[in-house]
mmCIF file of C-alpha atoms in Angstrom:
data_model
loop_
_atom_site.group_PDB
_atom_site.id
_atom_site.type_symbol
_atom_site.label_atom_id
_atom_site.label_comp_id
_atom_site.label_asym_id
_atom_site.label_seq_id
_atom_site.Cartn_x
_atom_site.Cartn_y
_atom_site.Cartn_z
ATOM 1 C CA MET A 1121 35.734 13.371 -1.203
ATOM 2 C CA HIS A 1122 32.626 11.292 -0.881
ATOM 3 C CA ASN A 1123 33.207 11.216 2.864
ATOM 4 C CA SER A 1124 33.153 14.927 3.628
ATOM 5 C CA LEU A 1125 29.922 15.442 1.695
ATOM 6 C CA HIS A 1126 28.494 12.444 3.460
ATOM 7 C CA TYR A 1127 29.220 13.993 6.874
ATOM 8 C CA VAL A 1128 27.572 17.282 5.930
ATOM 9 C CA SER A 1129 24.541 15.428 4.672
ATOM 10 C CA GLU A 1130 24.335 13.367 7.868
ATOM 11 C CA ALA A 1131 24.361 16.544 9.928
ATOM 12 C CA ARG A 1132 21.827 18.443 7.875
ATOM 13 C CA ALA A 1133 19.245 18.423 10.692
ATOM 14 C CA VAL A 1134 21.784 19.961 13.055
ATOM 15 C CA ILE A 1135 22.882 22.560 10.503
ATOM 16 C CA PHE A 1136 19.299 23.481 9.701
ATOM 17 C CA LEU A 1137 18.368 23.767 13.387
ATOM 18 C CA ALA A 1138 21.436 25.842 14.218
ATOM 19 C CA ILE A 1139 20.472 28.349 11.532
ATOM 20 C CA PHE A 1140 16.820 28.256 12.613
ATOM 21 C CA ALA A 1141 17.779 28.832 16.280
ATOM 22 C CA GLY A 1142 20.083 31.711 15.374
ATOM 23 C CA VAL A 1143 17.471 33.465 13.269
ATOM 24 C CA ALA A 1144 14.578 32.819 15.675
ATOM 25 C CA LEU A 1145 16.476 33.922 18.767
ATOM 26 C CA SER A 1146 17.876 37.072 17.216
ATOM 27 C CA MET A 1147 14.369 38.007 16.066
ATOM 28 C CA VAL A 1148 12.996 37.382 19.565
ATOM 29 C CA GLU A 1149 15.809 39.399 21.128
ATOM 30 C CA ALA A 1150 15.318 42.269 18.684
ATOM 31 C CA THR A 1151 11.551 42.355 19.337
ATOM 32 C CA LEU A 1152 11.428 41.730 23.070
ATOM 33 C CA GLY A 1153 14.848 42.952 24.256
ATOM 34 C CA PRO A 1154 13.880 46.633 24.681
ATOM 35 C CA ARG A 1155 10.661 45.645 26.439
ATOM 36 C CA ILE A 1156 12.513 43.413 28.897
ATOM 37 C CA ALA A 1157 15.111 46.114 29.585
ATOM 38 C CA GLU A 1158 12.259 48.568 30.210
ATOM 39 C CA ASN A 1159 10.625 46.085 32.644
ATOM 40 C CA VAL A 1160 13.879 45.808 34.587
ATOM 41 C CA ARG A 1161 14.285 49.598 34.681
ATOM 42 C CA ARG A 1162 10.669 50.225 35.663
ATOM 43 C CA GLN A 1163 10.898 47.697 38.463
ATOM 44 C CA THR A 1164 13.098 50.237 40.245
ATOM 45 C CA TYR A 1165 11.764 53.562 38.926
ATOM 46 C CA ASP A 1166 8.082 52.766 39.554
ATOM 47 C CA ARG A 1167 8.877 52.343 43.246
ATOM 48 C CA ILE A 1168 10.640 55.663 43.713
ATOM 49 C CA PRO A 1169 7.541 57.794 44.530
ATOM 50 C CA GLU A 1170 6.633 55.281 47.258
ATOM 51 C CA LEU A 1171 10.151 55.129 48.664
ATOM 52 C CA VAL A 1172 10.785 58.877 48.798
ATOM 53 C CA PRO A 1173 7.697 61.038 49.393
ATOM 54 C CA GLY A 1174 7.295 63.728 46.759
ATOM 55 C CA ALA A 1175 9.771 62.205 44.312
ATOM 56 C CA SER A 1176 8.805 61.656 40.704
ATOM 57 C CA SER A 1177 9.993 58.699 38.640
ATOM 58 C CA THR A 1178 10.725 60.850 35.622
ATOM 59 C CA SER A 1179 12.970 63.413 37.354
ATOM 60 C CA THR A 1180 14.907 60.796 39.275
ATOM 61 C CA GLN A 1181 18.258 59.847 37.902
ATOM 62 C CA GLU A 1182 20.801 57.210 38.602
ATOM 63 C CA ILE A 1183 24.120 58.440 39.939
ATOM 64 C CA SER A 1184 27.066 56.650 38.409
ATOM 65 C CA LEU A 1185 29.258 55.346 41.170
ATOM 66 C CA GLN A 1186 32.958 55.557 41.563
ATOM 67 C CA PRO A 1187 34.335 52.070 41.934
ATOM 68 C CA ASP A 1188 34.891 50.561 45.357
ATOM 69 C CA VAL A 1189 31.651 51.329 47.159
ATOM 70 C CA GLY A 1190 30.987 47.985 48.815
ATOM 71 C CA SER A 1191 27.449 46.686 49.084
ATOM 72 C CA VAL A 1192 25.655 49.802 47.828
ATOM 73 C CA ASN A 1193 25.367 48.836 44.167
ATOM 74 C CA ALA A 1194 23.270 51.707 42.853
ATOM 75 C CA ILE A 1195 22.303 55.189 43.973
ATOM 76 C CA TYR A 1196 19.341 57.113 42.590
ATOM 77 C CA ALA A 1197 18.914 60.797 43.300
ATOM 78 C CA ALA A 1198 15.163 61.099 43.856
ATOM 79 C CA CYS A 1199 13.965 64.519 42.675
ATOM 80 C CA ASP A 1200 10.501 66.079 42.547
ATOM 81 C CA GLU A 1201 8.910 67.533 39.401
ATOM 82 C CA SER A 1202 10.932 70.760 39.667
ATOM 83 C CA GLY A 1203 14.212 68.876 39.999
ATOM 84 C CA THR A 1204 14.813 69.528 43.690
ATOM 85 C CA LEU A 1205 16.475 66.691 45.551
ATOM 86 C CA THR A 1206 13.883 65.045 47.845
ATOM 87 C CA GLY A 1207 15.885 62.028 48.909
ATOM 88 C CA TRP A 1208 17.993 59.114 47.820
ATOM 89 C CA VAL A 1209 17.138 55.588 46.817
ATOM 90 C CA LEU A 1210 19.895 53.084 47.466
ATOM 91 C CA ARG A 1211 20.110 49.547 46.219
ATOM 92 C CA GLY A 1212 21.874 47.121 48.524
ATOM 93 C CA GLN A 1213 21.990 43.403 49.017
ATOM 94 C CA GLU A 1214 22.640 40.749 51.589
ATOM 95 C CA GLN A 1215 22.696 36.963 51.597
ATOM 96 C CA GLY A 1216 19.340 35.708 52.878
ATOM 97 C CA TYR A 1217 18.251 32.200 53.808
ATOM 98 C CA SER A 1218 18.281 30.728 50.305
ATOM 99 C CA GLY A 1219 19.837 33.407 48.107
ATOM 100 C CA PRO A 1220 20.612 37.081 47.819
ATOM 101 C CA ILE A 1221 18.005 39.614 48.966
ATOM 102 C CA VAL A 1222 18.181 42.836 46.942
ATOM 103 C CA LEU A 1223 16.569 45.897 48.511
ATOM 104 C CA LEU A 1224 15.764 49.484 47.636
ATOM 105 C CA VAL A 1225 16.115 51.799 50.624
ATOM 106 C CA GLY A 1226 14.650 55.307 50.481
ATOM 107 C CA VAL A 1227 16.175 58.012 52.696
ATOM 108 C CA ASP A 1228 15.734 61.774 53.065
ATOM 109 C CA PRO A 1229 18.303 64.153 51.466
ATOM 110 C CA GLN A 1230 20.427 64.256 54.636
ATOM 111 C CA ALA A 1231 20.374 60.456 54.922
ATOM 112 C CA SER A 1232 19.102 60.809 58.483
ATOM 113 C CA ARG A 1233 15.772 59.005 58.243
ATOM 114 C CA ILE A 1234 14.478 55.984 56.311
ATOM 115 C CA THR A 1235 11.499 56.925 54.159
ATOM 116 C CA GLY A 1236 10.721 53.562 52.587
ATOM 117 C CA LEU A 1237 11.894 50.057 51.872
ATOM 118 C CA PHE A 1238 11.180 47.677 49.019
ATOM 119 C CA VAL A 1239 12.391 44.149 48.261
ATOM 120 C CA LEU A 1240 13.496 44.043 44.643
ATOM 121 C CA GLN A 1241 14.606 40.417 44.450
ATOM 122 C CA GLN A 1242 14.508 37.489 46.814
ATOM 123 C CA THR A 1243 14.345 33.726 46.636
ATOM 124 C CA GLU A 1244 13.288 33.082 50.229
ATOM 125 C CA THR A 1245 10.958 30.239 51.205
ATOM 126 C CA PRO A 1246 7.420 30.902 49.947
ATOM 127 C CA GLY A 1247 4.992 31.366 52.804
ATOM 128 C CA LEU A 1248 7.768 32.025 55.334
ATOM 129 C CA GLY A 1249 10.855 34.024 54.379
ATOM 130 C CA ALA A 1250 9.129 35.414 51.310
ATOM 131 C CA LEU A 1251 6.770 37.284 53.670
ATOM 132 C CA ILE A 1252 9.554 39.896 54.030
ATOM 133 C CA THR A 1253 8.031 41.386 50.862
ATOM 134 C CA ARG A 1254 4.754 42.142 52.678
ATOM 135 C CA ASP A 1255 3.868 45.768 53.306
ATOM 136 C CA SER A 1256 3.076 45.041 56.956
ATOM 137 C CA PHE A 1257 6.718 44.034 57.490
ATOM 138 C CA LEU A 1258 8.348 46.708 55.316
ATOM 139 C CA GLU A 1259 6.227 49.588 56.633
ATOM 140 C CA GLN A 1260 7.872 49.173 60.034
ATOM 141 C CA PHE A 1261 11.071 50.631 58.595
ATOM 142 C CA SER A 1262 9.567 53.924 57.399
ATOM 143 C CA GLY A 1263 10.464 56.805 59.687
ATOM 144 C CA LEU A 1264 13.239 54.983 61.551
ATOM 145 C CA PRO A 1265 16.462 56.957 62.028
ATOM 146 C CA ALA A 1266 19.012 56.062 59.375
ATOM 147 C CA ASN A 1267 22.086 56.676 61.511
ATOM 148 C CA THR A 1268 21.516 54.044 64.190
ATOM 149 C CA PRO A 1269 21.479 50.347 63.259
ATOM 150 C CA ILE A 1270 18.054 48.768 63.054
ATOM 151 C CA GLN A 1271 17.329 46.116 65.646
ATOM 152 C CA MET A 1272 15.404 43.099 64.387
ATOM 153 C CA MET A 1273 13.445 41.577 67.270
ATOM 154 C CA LYS A 1274 11.329 38.449 67.613
ATOM 155 C CA HIS A 1275 9.014 40.527 69.793
ATOM 156 C CA ALA A 1276 9.385 44.232 69.176
ATOM 157 C CA THR A 1277 8.508 46.095 72.360
ATOM 158 C CA GLN A 1278 10.017 49.538 71.958
ATOM 159 C CA PRO A 1279 9.596 52.084 69.201
ATOM 160 C CA GLY A 1280 12.486 51.903 66.768
ATOM 161 C CA GLN A 1281 12.618 48.125 66.893
ATOM 162 C CA VAL A 1282 11.371 46.014 64.029
ATOM 163 C CA GLN A 1283 9.291 42.885 64.499
ATOM 164 C CA ALA A 1284 10.757 39.955 62.533
ATOM 165 C CA VAL A 1285 8.544 37.791 60.321
ATOM 166 C CA SER A 1286 7.664 34.854 62.563
ATOM 167 C CA GLY A 1287 9.355 31.659 61.441
ATOM 168 C CA ALA A 1288 11.748 33.605 59.234
ATOM 169 C CA THR A 1289 14.365 35.066 61.551
ATOM 170 C CA ILE A 1290 17.257 34.572 59.123
ATOM 171 C CA SER A 1291 15.458 36.344 56.278
ATOM 172 C CA SER A 1292 14.337 39.192 58.577
ATOM 173 C CA VAL A 1293 17.800 39.704 60.022
ATOM 174 C CA ALA A 1294 19.257 39.671 56.510
ATOM 175 C CA VAL A 1295 16.907 42.541 55.588
ATOM 176 C CA ALA A 1296 18.025 44.522 58.651
ATOM 177 C CA ASP A 1297 21.691 43.799 57.913
ATOM 178 C CA ALA A 1298 21.280 44.865 54.299
ATOM 179 C CA VAL A 1299 19.619 48.136 55.362
ATOM 180 C CA ASN A 1300 22.213 48.848 58.058
ATOM 181 C CA ARG A 1301 25.177 48.145 55.828
ATOM 182 C CA THR A 1302 23.778 50.046 52.843
ATOM 183 C CA LEU A 1303 23.012 53.090 54.993
ATOM 184 C CA SER A 1304 26.353 53.154 56.777
ATOM 185 C CA GLU A 1305 28.212 52.875 53.485
ATOM 186 C CA PHE A 1306 26.073 55.589 51.931
ATOM 187 C CA ARG A 1307 26.723 57.905 54.879
ATOM 188 C CA ASN A 1308 30.445 57.286 54.445
ATOM 189 C CA LEU A 1309 30.082 58.282 50.805
ATOM 190 C CA LEU A 1310 28.269 61.491 51.768
ATOM 191 C CA GLU A 1311 30.921 62.331 54.331
ATOM 192 C CA LYS A 1312 33.859 61.782 51.998
ATOM 193 C CA THR A 1313 34.144 65.118 50.221
ATOM 194 C CA ASP A 1314 35.397 63.834 46.887
ATOM 195 C CA SER A 1315 32.746 61.142 46.445
ATOM 196 C CA ARG A 1316 30.089 63.611 47.596
ATOM 197 C CA ASP A 1317 31.228 66.129 44.995
ATOM 198 C CA HIS A 1318 31.217 63.351 42.436
ATOM 199 C CA MET A 1319 27.589 62.520 43.260
ATOM 200 C CA PHE A 1320 26.378 66.107 43.293
ATOM 201 C CA GLU A 1321 28.154 66.999 40.067
ATOM 202 C CA GLN A 1322 25.796 64.622 38.323
ATOM 203 C CA LEU A 1323 22.657 66.397 39.531
ATOM 204 C CA PRO A 1324 21.306 68.983 37.062
ATOM 205 C CA SER A 1325 21.255 72.072 39.321
ATOM 206 C CA GLN A 1326 21.668 71.317 42.962
ATOM 207 C CA GLY A 1327 22.939 73.452 45.800
ATOM 208 C CA GLU A 1328 25.246 71.547 48.107
ATOM 209 C CA ASP A 1329 23.199 72.421 51.191
ATOM 210 C CA VAL A 1330 23.018 68.911 52.550
ATOM 211 C CA MET B 32 4.570 3.316 20.650
ATOM 212 C CA THR B 33 4.528 1.523 17.299
ATOM 213 C CA ASP B 34 5.404 3.096 13.976
ATOM 214 C CA GLU B 35 1.892 2.883 12.577
ATOM 215 C CA THR B 36 -0.341 5.942 12.968
ATOM 216 C CA PRO B 37 -2.722 5.629 15.934
ATOM 217 C CA ARG B 38 -6.140 7.235 16.101
ATOM 218 C CA ALA B 39 -6.207 10.966 16.830
ATOM 219 C CA GLY B 40 -8.487 10.802 19.865
ATOM 220 C CA THR B 41 -6.410 8.061 21.454
ATOM 221 C CA VAL B 42 -3.193 10.038 20.982
ATOM 222 C CA PHE B 43 -4.632 13.103 22.701
ATOM 223 C CA TRP B 44 -6.336 11.184 25.514
ATOM 224 C CA ASN B 45 -3.255 9.052 26.198
ATOM 225 C CA GLY B 46 -1.293 11.973 27.597
ATOM 226 C CA ILE B 47 -4.089 13.083 29.893
ATOM 227 C CA LEU B 48 -4.797 9.908 31.861
ATOM 228 C CA PRO B 49 -3.533 6.544 30.551
ATOM 229 C CA GLU B 50 0.049 7.807 30.090
ATOM 230 C CA ASN B 51 -0.057 10.902 32.286
ATOM 231 C CA PRO B 52 3.533 12.206 32.333
ATOM 232 C CA VAL B 53 3.558 12.857 36.083
ATOM 233 C CA TYR B 54 1.340 10.146 37.553
ATOM 234 C CA ARG B 55 2.072 7.299 35.120
ATOM 235 C CA SER B 56 5.568 7.973 33.761
ATOM 236 C CA LEU B 57 6.994 10.038 36.677
ATOM 237 C CA LEU B 58 8.560 12.484 34.234
ATOM 238 C CA GLY B 59 9.171 16.171 34.884
ATOM 239 C CA MET B 60 9.512 15.766 38.649
ATOM 240 C CA CYS B 61 11.606 18.930 39.084
ATOM 241 C CA PRO B 62 8.878 21.439 38.127
ATOM 242 C CA THR B 63 6.230 19.158 39.649
ATOM 243 C CA LEU B 64 7.877 19.509 43.040
ATOM 244 C CA ALA B 65 9.404 22.967 42.742
ATOM 245 C CA VAL B 66 6.727 25.313 41.426
ATOM 246 C CA THR B 67 3.498 23.787 42.741
ATOM 247 C CA ASN B 68 3.236 25.793 45.962
ATOM 248 C CA ASN B 69 0.728 28.084 44.302
ATOM 249 C CA LEU B 70 -1.608 27.700 41.343
ATOM 250 C CA ASN B 71 -0.447 30.818 39.501
ATOM 251 C CA SER B 72 3.135 29.666 39.117
ATOM 252 C CA ALA B 73 2.103 26.044 38.510
ATOM 253 C CA MET B 74 -0.204 27.040 35.648
ATOM 254 C CA THR B 75 2.379 29.381 34.135
ATOM 255 C CA MET B 76 4.887 26.536 34.235
ATOM 256 C CA ALA B 77 2.349 24.160 32.655
ATOM 257 C CA ALA B 78 1.609 26.631 29.857
ATOM 258 C CA ALA B 79 5.310 27.275 29.200
ATOM 259 C CA THR B 80 6.069 23.540 29.168
ATOM 260 C CA THR B 81 3.143 22.812 26.840
ATOM 261 C CA PHE B 82 4.322 25.509 24.431
ATOM 262 C CA VAL B 83 7.831 24.033 24.335
ATOM 263 C CA LEU B 84 6.459 20.495 24.065
ATOM 264 C CA VAL B 85 4.107 21.241 21.162
ATOM 265 C CA ALA B 86 6.632 23.397 19.297
ATOM 266 C CA SER B 87 9.453 20.858 19.724
ATOM 267 C CA ASN B 88 7.198 17.954 18.713
ATOM 268 C CA LEU B 89 6.169 19.837 15.556
ATOM 269 C CA MET B 90 9.731 20.761 14.633
ATOM 270 C CA ILE B 91 11.107 17.237 15.233
ATOM 271 C CA SER B 92 8.237 15.662 13.326
ATOM 272 C CA LEU B 93 8.815 18.015 10.368
ATOM 273 C CA ILE B 94 12.498 17.118 10.078
ATOM 274 C CA ARG B 95 12.148 13.474 11.151
ATOM 275 C CA SER B 96 13.412 12.127 7.812
ATOM 276 C CA TRP B 97 16.671 14.040 8.362
ATOM 277 C CA LEU B 98 17.284 12.559 11.802
ATOM 278 C CA ARG B 99 20.284 10.260 12.257
ATOM 279 C CA PRO B 100 20.348 8.010 15.331
ATOM 280 C CA HIS B 101 23.722 9.213 16.578
ATOM 281 C CA LEU B 102 22.781 12.897 16.255
ATOM 282 C CA ARG B 103 19.227 12.764 17.545
ATOM 283 C CA ILE B 104 19.900 13.844 21.163
ATOM 284 C CA LEU B 105 21.839 16.842 19.855
ATOM 285 C CA VAL B 106 18.954 17.726 17.544
ATOM 286 C CA PHE B 107 16.363 17.352 20.323
ATOM 287 C CA THR B 108 18.378 19.477 22.750
ATOM 288 C CA LEU B 109 18.976 22.200 20.175
ATOM 289 C CA THR B 110 15.264 22.352 19.330
ATOM 290 C CA ILE B 111 14.092 22.331 22.940
ATOM 291 C CA ALA B 112 16.670 24.911 24.065
ATOM 292 C CA THR B 113 15.574 27.284 21.283
ATOM 293 C CA PHE B 114 11.912 27.157 22.267
ATOM 294 C CA VAL B 115 12.687 27.391 25.994
ATOM 295 C CA THR B 116 14.721 30.548 25.401
ATOM 296 C CA ILE B 117 11.825 32.003 23.410
ATOM 297 C CA VAL B 118 9.298 31.261 26.159
ATOM 298 C CA ASP B 119 11.697 32.621 28.801
ATOM 299 C CA LYS B 120 12.011 35.921 26.893
ATOM 300 C CA LEU B 121 8.231 36.083 26.353
ATOM 301 C CA LEU B 122 7.596 35.720 30.084
ATOM 302 C CA ALA B 123 10.222 38.342 30.935
ATOM 303 C CA ALA B 124 8.609 40.739 28.452
ATOM 304 C CA TYR B 125 4.919 40.214 29.230
ATOM 305 C CA MET B 126 4.717 38.609 32.702
ATOM 306 C CA PHE B 127 7.733 40.147 34.372
ATOM 307 C CA SER B 128 6.852 39.499 38.017
ATOM 308 C CA MET B 129 5.891 35.883 37.281
ATOM 309 C CA SER B 130 9.141 35.418 35.403
ATOM 310 C CA GLN B 131 11.019 36.735 38.463
ATOM 311 C CA GLN B 132 9.054 34.409 40.709
ATOM 312 C CA LEU B 133 9.752 31.297 38.611
ATOM 313 C CA GLY B 134 13.415 32.251 38.436
ATOM 314 C CA PRO B 135 15.588 29.397 37.130
ATOM 315 C CA TYR B 136 12.729 26.943 36.627
ATOM 316 C CA ILE B 137 11.754 28.260 33.186
ATOM 317 C CA PRO B 138 15.285 27.799 31.732
ATOM 318 C CA LEU B 139 15.273 24.385 33.433
ATOM 319 C CA ILE B 140 12.446 23.232 31.133
ATOM 320 C CA ILE B 141 15.332 22.350 28.799
ATOM 321 C CA VAL B 142 16.169 19.362 31.005
ATOM 322 C CA ASN B 143 12.559 18.281 31.519
ATOM 323 C CA CYS B 144 12.646 14.629 30.414
ATOM 324 C CA LEU B 145 8.991 14.807 29.468
ATOM 325 C CA ILE B 146 9.822 16.828 26.364
ATOM 326 C CA VAL B 147 12.833 14.863 25.188
ATOM 327 C CA SER B 148 10.936 11.610 25.754
ATOM 328 C CA ARG B 149 8.015 12.766 23.592
ATOM 329 C CA CYS B 150 10.433 13.869 20.850
ATOM 330 C CA GLU B 151 12.045 10.437 20.973
ATOM 331 C CA ALA B 152 8.970 8.240 21.440
ATOM 332 C CA CYS B 153 6.501 10.092 19.260
ATOM 333 C CA ALA B 154 7.609 13.078 17.195
ATOM 334 C CA SER B 155 10.634 11.435 15.577
ATOM 335 C CA ARG B 156 8.432 8.613 14.218
ATOM 336 C CA GLN B 157 5.002 10.115 13.613
ATOM 337 C CA PRO B 158 3.472 12.585 11.165
ATOM 338 C CA VAL B 159 2.999 16.219 12.180
ATOM 339 C CA SER B 160 -0.700 15.852 13.091
ATOM 340 C CA THR B 161 -0.005 13.010 15.533
ATOM 341 C CA ALA B 162 2.971 14.868 17.021
ATOM 342 C CA LEU B 163 0.778 17.949 17.539
ATOM 343 C CA LEU B 164 -1.985 15.983 19.281
ATOM 344 C CA ASP B 165 0.561 14.116 21.370
ATOM 345 C CA GLY B 166 2.142 17.403 22.486
ATOM 346 C CA LEU B 167 -1.236 18.905 23.357
ATOM 347 C CA GLY B 168 -2.383 15.783 25.219
ATOM 348 C CA MET B 169 0.851 15.420 27.190
ATOM 349 C CA GLY B 170 0.813 19.149 27.936
ATOM 350 C CA ALA B 171 -2.766 18.907 29.201
ATOM 351 C CA GLY B 172 -1.864 15.875 31.308
ATOM 352 C CA PHE B 173 1.116 17.736 32.776
ATOM 353 C CA ALA B 174 -1.073 20.789 33.485
ATOM 354 C CA LEU B 175 -3.684 18.583 35.156
ATOM 355 C CA ALA B 176 -1.047 16.970 37.365
ATOM 356 C CA LEU B 177 0.523 20.303 38.373
ATOM 357 C CA ALA B 178 -2.925 21.783 39.030
ATOM 358 C CA SER B 179 -3.953 18.879 41.276
ATOM 359 C CA ILE B 180 -0.799 19.179 43.401
ATOM 360 C CA ALA B 181 -0.819 22.996 43.481
ATOM 361 C CA THR B 182 -4.513 23.100 44.487
ATOM 362 C CA ILE B 183 -3.897 20.917 47.512
ATOM 363 C CA ARG B 184 -0.678 22.689 48.524
ATOM 364 C CA GLU B 185 -1.957 26.244 48.131
ATOM 365 C CA LEU B 186 -5.292 25.479 49.780
ATOM 366 C CA LEU B 187 -3.869 23.708 52.829
ATOM 367 C CA GLY B 188 -0.761 25.877 53.080
ATOM 368 C CA ASN B 189 -2.221 29.351 52.644
ATOM 369 C CA GLY B 190 -5.993 28.866 52.511
ATOM 370 C CA THR B 191 -6.002 30.480 49.058
ATOM 371 C CA LEU B 192 -6.508 29.441 45.412
ATOM 372 C CA PHE B 193 -4.894 31.562 42.666
ATOM 373 C CA GLY B 194 -4.005 33.962 45.503
ATOM 374 C CA LEU B 195 -7.660 34.510 46.491
ATOM 375 C CA THR B 196 -8.687 33.599 50.020
ATOM 376 C CA VAL B 197 -11.129 30.653 50.010
ATOM 377 C CA LEU B 198 -10.804 29.095 53.439
ATOM 378 C CA PRO B 199 -12.087 31.062 56.463
ATOM 379 C CA GLU B 200 -9.644 33.366 58.283
ATOM 380 C CA SER B 201 -9.517 30.853 61.149
ATOM 381 C CA TRP B 202 -7.666 28.366 58.907
ATOM 382 C CA PRO B 203 -4.165 28.191 60.434
ATOM 383 C CA GLY B 204 -2.319 27.485 57.159
ATOM 384 C CA TRP B 205 -0.156 24.392 57.223
ATOM 385 C CA GLY B 206 3.162 26.056 56.483
ATOM 386 C CA ILE B 207 4.770 22.737 55.595
ATOM 387 C CA MET B 208 2.524 22.352 52.558
ATOM 388 C CA VAL B 209 4.104 25.308 50.746
ATOM 389 C CA LEU B 210 7.588 24.152 51.725
ATOM 390 C CA PRO B 211 9.490 21.410 49.841
ATOM 391 C CA PRO B 212 8.314 18.583 52.177
ATOM 392 C CA GLY B 213 4.716 19.463 51.294
ATOM 393 C CA ALA B 214 5.511 18.820 47.634
ATOM 394 C CA PHE B 215 6.794 15.314 48.353
ATOM 395 C CA LEU B 216 3.910 14.510 50.717
ATOM 396 C CA THR B 217 1.274 15.680 48.238
ATOM 397 C CA LEU B 218 2.880 13.956 45.251
ATOM 398 C CA GLY B 219 3.242 10.724 47.231
ATOM 399 C CA ALA B 220 -0.357 10.773 48.431
ATOM 400 C CA LEU B 221 -1.740 11.538 44.956
ATOM 401 C CA LEU B 222 0.476 8.913 43.288
ATOM 402 C CA GLY B 223 -0.742 6.341 45.803
ATOM 403 C CA LEU B 224 -4.326 7.383 45.171
ATOM 404 C CA THR B 225 -4.033 7.110 41.365
ATOM 405 C CA ASN B 226 -2.357 3.703 41.654
ATOM 406 C CA TRP B 227 -5.051 2.497 44.045
ATOM 407 C CA ILE B 228 -7.840 3.637 41.715
ATOM 408 C CA ARG B 229 -6.088 2.041 38.758
ATOM 409 C CA GLU B 230 -5.675 -1.286 40.533
ATOM 410 C CA ARG B 231 -9.314 -1.358 41.585
ATOM 411 C CA ARG B 232 -10.310 -0.632 37.976
ATOM 412 C CA THR B 233 -8.207 -3.477 36.560
ATOM 413 C CA ALA B 234 -9.369 -5.881 39.283
ATOM 414 C CA SER B 235 -13.065 -5.312 38.651
#
């Protein structure tokens, strides 16, 4: 009997700290949790007007996906203020040089032309691979046709080719691969009647004139 | 460190130069090497580490009479992990892009030996005021060390400080300085320099 009390008394620092940690962390989570979730959401939604011209962050809505869609892991229907579909924002990812690169690709409603590109997450080498987040690199993608694969070149000579970040070929090619794969999978989704219907059913009032 | 209470000024100053965690004790090498390629992330790391260090020192010092030798590592880890999680959430809520940039290195403060060594060497034996000053001094010393390495790496690697261009456009930017080898080269050179200065001081 003396022993069990003795053990509890020995461990009182641990017991006290466990209770303290539980209380402190649940208070932190309750206070900051919504703010963090909002930061994560805004990271995507704040970009939508830049990725799809004319789209508004507030009218844009995420389309819930049917399972089995490969590397496209989110689709946002980008709408303007009046609710008309102005394009799509697709989130895709590819393994880069030192970790996954997660991208947002903006395309027009027919998925025929790229309207913008943004790097959401990357862990590439600072000063080299991380330069894929620069506007000067990403702007090259705007206006390219979305139905032919993008060619990543060390020295882009023709229109339609993209100049890789020098010293970061692997990261640059990973961006091109991610864009190509995301777009081809999204086009497959649009072509398959049932998944297309599934996507359009979720839009508030949309004609199926794609 | 002895069990008697040392003078306040000495405790604070100790962490900055005489017992600098990076240059004298070689503690906390992971963040020292990993996040010093620019001053912004290095200073955020230093601030986060100092917060955890001071808070853990205070907590351990407050409950030091309850500590039992065989449970102390468990108690230290529990305390440190709690404060690291708090600082991680704070960064994600108020400095979201920085928190994304630092990635796993903020949670990794839990295994920074600097903090557990201060809990063991100081906070578990000293009153709260000494533990507070020790945490602040060690935190300042850690910040100073990270700042010195990050200044050199960011300046030579990108020609910038805190992201602002300082060197002329013609500066080529030594790419290697912002890469991992640059961290080892800079740390080695600065360690050599501090040892050299120290030896000259003791000799004279």
